[in-house]
Short mmCIF file of C-alpha atoms in Angstrom, two decimals:
data_model
loop_
_atom_site.label_atom_id
_atom_site.label_comp_id
_atom_site.label_asym_id
_atom_site.label_seq_id
_atom_site.Cartn_x
_atom_site.Cartn_y
_atom_site.Cartn_z
CA ASN M 1 9.05 -13.16 15.67
CA ALA M 2 6.04 -11.47 17.71
CA GLY M 3 5.59 -9.45 15.03
CA VAL M 4 3.67 -6.08 15.32
CA THR M 5 2.68 -5.80 19.24
CA GLN M 6 -0.15 -3.53 20.67
CA THR M 7 -0.91 -2.34 24.16
CA PRO M 8 -3.51 -2.35 25.21
CA LYS M 9 -5.73 -4.10 23.64
CA PHE M 10 -9.01 -1.74 24.73
CA GLN M 11 -9.20 1.60 26.98
CA VAL M 12 -12.03 3.76 28.03
CA LEU M 13 -10.21 7.37 28.79
CA LYS M 14 -12.52 10.43 29.83
CA THR M 15 -13.00 13.49 28.06
CA GLY M 16 -9.43 15.31 28.73
CA GLN M 17 -7.28 12.14 30.09
CA SER M 18 -4.57 11.68 28.16
CA MET M 19 -2.54 8.32 27.29
CA THR M 20 -0.35 6.57 25.08
CA LEU M 21 -1.12 3.88 23.52
CA GLN M 22 2.45 1.63 22.76
CA CYS M 23 3.57 0.06 19.40
CA ALA M 24 6.66 -2.33 19.22
CA GLN M 25 7.72 -4.11 16.19
CA ASP M 26 11.17 -7.10 16.54
CA MET M 27 11.60 -6.62 12.37
CA ASN M 28 13.89 -4.67 12.40
CA HIS M 29 11.64 -2.54 9.75
CA GLU M 30 12.75 1.05 9.02
CA TYR M 31 9.18 2.03 8.76
CA MET M 32 6.33 2.53 11.22
CA SER M 33 3.13 4.18 10.95
CA TRP M 34 -0.69 4.88 13.03
CA TYR M 35 -3.45 4.77 11.72
CA ARG M 36 -7.39 4.94 13.12
CA GLN M 37 -9.80 3.18 11.58
CA ASP M 38 -13.88 4.96 11.03
CA PRO M 39 -16.63 3.18 9.90
CA GLY M 40 -16.84 3.47 6.40
CA MET M 41 -13.65 5.86 5.82
CA GLY M 42 -10.90 3.07 5.52
CA LEU M 43 -7.46 3.89 7.67
CA ARG M 44 -6.28 6.64 7.86
CA LEU M 45 -2.74 7.88 8.71
CA ILE M 46 -1.96 10.08 11.89
CA HIS M 47 1.79 9.94 12.10
CA TYR M 48 4.69 8.28 10.47
CA SER M 49 8.29 7.29 10.99
CA VAL M 50 11.34 6.57 8.39
CA GLY M 51 13.44 5.55 10.66
CA ALA M 52 14.65 5.98 14.49
CA GLY M 53 14.75 10.10 15.62
CA ILE M 54 12.84 10.78 12.43
CA THR M 55 8.86 11.53 12.31
CA ASP M 56 6.73 12.90 10.20
CA GLN M 57 2.75 14.10 10.45
CA GLY M 58 0.40 11.78 8.16
CA GLU M 59 -3.59 13.14 7.01
CA VAL M 60 -5.30 13.57 10.72
CA PRO M 61 -2.08 13.90 12.82
CA ASN M 62 -4.20 17.11 15.04
CA GLY M 63 -4.31 15.79 18.85
CA TYR M 64 -1.72 12.71 18.74
CA ASN M 65 1.88 13.31 19.47
CA VAL M 66 4.46 10.03 18.18
CA SER M 67 7.87 10.19 18.91
CA ARG M 68 11.20 7.20 17.93
CA SER M 69 13.65 6.90 20.38
CA THR M 70 14.69 3.39 19.58
CA THR M 71 13.77 1.46 16.19
CA GLU M 72 11.44 -1.38 17.62
CA ASP M 73 8.77 0.76 19.10
CA PHE M 74 6.35 3.99 18.12
CA PRO M 75 4.19 4.98 21.17
CA LEU M 76 0.96 7.04 19.77
CA ARG M 77 0.30 9.64 22.55
CA LEU M 78 -3.30 11.36 22.99
CA LEU M 79 -2.47 14.57 24.63
CA SER M 80 -5.59 15.60 25.94
CA ALA M 81 -8.62 13.08 24.87
CA ALA M 82 -12.09 14.16 22.45
CA PRO M 83 -15.24 11.81 21.95
CA SER M 84 -13.67 12.35 18.49
CA GLN M 85 -11.03 10.22 18.90
CA THR M 86 -13.28 7.22 19.46
CA SER M 87 -11.23 4.75 16.94
CA VAL M 88 -10.03 1.99 16.27
CA TYR M 89 -5.89 2.44 16.47
CA PHE M 90 -3.84 0.01 14.09
CA CYS M 91 -0.11 0.13 13.91
CA ALA M 92 1.88 -1.14 11.34
CA SER M 93 5.65 -1.43 10.47
CA SER M 94 7.33 -2.43 7.25
CA TYR M 95 11.07 -2.92 5.11
CA GLY M 96 11.49 0.29 2.45
CA ARG M 97 11.68 0.45 -1.23
CA LEU M 98 13.26 -2.88 -1.86
CA ALA M 99 10.82 -4.75 -0.04
CA GLY M 100 7.93 -3.41 -2.38
CA TYR M 101 7.05 -1.21 1.09
CA GLU M 102 4.99 -4.10 2.44
CA GLN M 103 2.81 -3.46 6.01
CA TYR M 104 2.79 -5.32 8.99
CA PHE M 105 0.38 -4.98 10.93
CA GLY M 106 -0.81 -5.07 15.06
CA PRO M 107 -3.89 -6.26 16.35
CA GLY M 108 -4.89 -2.54 17.04
CA THR M 109 -6.34 -0.87 19.93
CA ARG M 110 -9.89 -0.01 20.07
CA LEU M 111 -10.00 3.53 22.55
CA THR M 112 -13.34 4.77 23.72
CA VAL M 113 -13.54 8.23 25.10
CA THR M 114 -16.57 9.54 27.14
CA ALA Y 1 -2.04 13.44 -4.33
CA GLN Y 2 -2.78 9.59 -4.52
CA SER Y 3 -6.04 8.83 -3.42
CA VAL Y 4 -8.19 4.89 -4.07
CA THR Y 5 -11.98 4.40 -4.73
CA GLN Y 6 -13.20 0.88 -3.88
CA LEU Y 7 -17.05 0.42 -5.92
CA GLY Y 8 -19.28 -0.64 -3.69
CA SER Y 9 -19.42 -0.73 0.04
CA HIS Y 10 -20.89 -3.84 1.00
CA VAL Y 11 -20.93 -6.87 -1.94
CA SER Y 12 -23.00 -9.90 -1.67
CA VAL Y 13 -21.60 -13.36 -3.35
CA SER Y 14 -23.06 -16.72 -2.98
CA GLU Y 15 -20.96 -20.11 -2.06
CA GLY Y 16 -19.24 -20.61 -4.92
CA ALA Y 17 -19.73 -17.61 -7.06
CA LEU Y 18 -17.31 -15.61 -8.52
CA VAL Y 19 -15.76 -12.29 -6.55
CA LEU Y 20 -14.94 -9.07 -7.80
CA LEU Y 21 -13.82 -6.59 -6.20
CA ARG Y 22 -13.00 -3.14 -7.80
CA CYS Y 23 -10.56 -0.95 -6.75
CA ASN Y 24 -9.28 2.07 -8.98
CA TYR Y 25 -6.77 4.85 -8.07
CA SER Y 26 -5.36 7.69 -8.78
CA SER Y 27 -1.07 8.27 -8.86
CA SER Y 28 1.07 10.56 -11.68
CA VAL Y 29 4.20 7.69 -11.02
CA PRO Y 30 4.03 4.61 -10.79
CA PRO Y 31 2.31 2.77 -7.99
CA TYR Y 32 2.68 -0.10 -5.45
CA LEU Y 33 -0.75 -1.29 -5.33
CA PHE Y 34 -1.77 -3.06 -2.41
CA TRP Y 35 -5.24 -6.09 -1.15
CA TYR Y 36 -5.47 -6.52 2.38
CA VAL Y 37 -7.64 -8.54 4.34
CA GLN Y 38 -9.58 -7.85 7.35
CA TYR Y 39 -11.59 -10.15 9.92
CA PRO Y 40 -13.40 -8.86 12.58
CA ASN Y 41 -12.10 -8.05 15.38
CA GLN Y 42 -8.61 -8.75 13.55
CA GLY Y 43 -6.12 -6.06 12.13
CA LEU Y 44 -5.29 -5.95 8.62
CA GLN Y 45 -3.12 -8.99 6.61
CA LEU Y 46 -1.78 -8.52 3.12
CA LEU Y 47 -3.87 -10.77 0.42
CA LEU Y 48 -1.15 -9.89 -2.25
CA LYS Y 49 0.73 -6.85 -3.78
CA TYR Y 50 1.92 -5.45 -6.93
CA THR Y 51 4.93 -3.78 -7.17
CA THR Y 52 6.79 -3.84 -10.71
CA GLY Y 53 6.77 -6.75 -13.53
CA ALA Y 54 3.73 -9.29 -14.40
CA THR Y 55 0.53 -7.03 -13.80
CA LEU Y 56 -1.72 -10.70 -12.93
CA VAL Y 57 -0.38 -11.34 -9.15
CA LYS Y 58 -1.47 -14.28 -7.25
CA GLY Y 59 -1.76 -13.95 -3.70
CA ILE Y 60 -3.22 -16.20 -0.74
CA ASN Y 61 -6.21 -18.10 -0.10
CA GLY Y 62 -6.97 -18.06 -4.02
CA PHE Y 63 -7.08 -14.59 -4.36
CA GLU Y 64 -6.26 -12.22 -7.13
CA ALA Y 65 -5.87 -8.77 -8.83
CA GLU Y 66 -4.58 -7.52 -12.43
CA PHE Y 67 -3.24 -3.98 -12.70
CA LYS Y 68 -4.28 -2.42 -15.73
CA LYS Y 69 -2.11 1.07 -15.80
CA SER Y 70 -4.77 2.08 -18.98
CA GLU Y 71 -7.25 1.59 -15.99
CA THR Y 72 -5.73 2.45 -13.32
CA SER Y 73 -7.13 -0.28 -11.61
CA PHE Y 74 -6.28 -3.37 -9.68
CA HIS Y 75 -9.76 -5.27 -9.12
CA LEU Y 76 -10.02 -8.33 -6.71
CA THR Y 77 -11.09 -11.53 -7.90
CA LYS Y 78 -11.70 -15.37 -6.56
CA PRO Y 79 -13.21 -17.51 -8.61
CA SER Y 80 -15.25 -19.28 -6.15
CA ALA Y 81 -15.86 -17.57 -2.68
CA HIS Y 82 -16.25 -19.74 0.61
CA MET Y 83 -17.65 -18.85 3.68
CA SER Y 84 -14.74 -18.18 5.09
CA ASP Y 85 -13.65 -15.44 2.69
CA ALA Y 86 -16.54 -13.51 4.34
CA ALA Y 87 -14.56 -9.49 5.77
CA GLU Y 88 -13.52 -6.70 4.96
CA TYR Y 89 -11.24 -5.67 1.88
CA PHE Y 90 -8.65 -3.01 1.41
CA CYS Y 91 -7.33 -1.58 -1.57
CA ALA Y 92 -4.00 0.54 -0.68
CA VAL Y 93 -1.44 2.46 -2.49
CA ARG Y 94 2.03 3.51 -2.15
CA ASN Y 95 4.55 5.53 -4.24
CA ASN Y 96 8.18 5.98 -4.02
CA TYR Y 97 7.94 9.37 -3.63
CA GLY Y 98 5.32 9.12 -1.38
CA GLN Y 99 6.10 8.15 2.64
CA ASN Y 100 1.95 7.07 2.66
CA PHE Y 101 0.26 4.23 1.97
CA VAL Y 102 -3.39 6.09 0.74
CA PHE Y 103 -6.33 2.75 1.56
CA GLY Y 104 -9.55 2.92 -0.32
CA PRO Y 105 -12.64 3.10 2.03
CA GLY Y 106 -13.06 -0.96 2.35
CA THR Y 107 -15.60 -3.09 1.05
CA ARG Y 108 -17.33 -6.08 3.05
CA LEU Y 109 -17.78 -9.04 1.39
CA SER Y 110 -20.72 -10.95 2.62
CA VAL Y 111 -20.65 -14.87 1.07
CA LEU Y 112 -24.24 -16.61 1.18
CA PRO Y 113 -24.54 -20.28 1.70
#
């Protein structure tokens, strides 16, 4: 199993550009989430999904869109990049309650917006 | 709403000394509790988790944590620090009624020779 994969590893955008961060998991997990990590703030939830076709907003959703058309994939779209979106982005997936919600994380995407 | 606090953004210990990283949470219902470790330029890796049952939980790399409901705490300990333990550690909480994890701000552990 590859686990949770994310592409790209690094990305530099100019203000106003759009892009999609890719996330895929091969563990048949129901739950998938996107977080951003900023120094001193831990991980903050952007969007999450509890199954194909179902998504919801997290703590910091503004400027980001998600969709979940398959169990495996959960892309994160930046609509119009801003310098405040410079961060490290992590995708995570997990089973539900019976597995204790244990999350598996991808390696991250480091995004810089200039 | 759930929240997590971690006392000390940076903790330094000598190699061989006790490691104690503190985590307190707020949750109105019984929580699931987690400790994750992040090595530089990597993703997060699960160290240990508490769901139900025994309140002393053992994890990987010699770490353990104790769930104390009366103190709403889940402190992480290791009897003897190793240089390879230098990393950032995150405490997180989830419950059955919320859909989300809430992470603490993290504690960076340095291990001095």
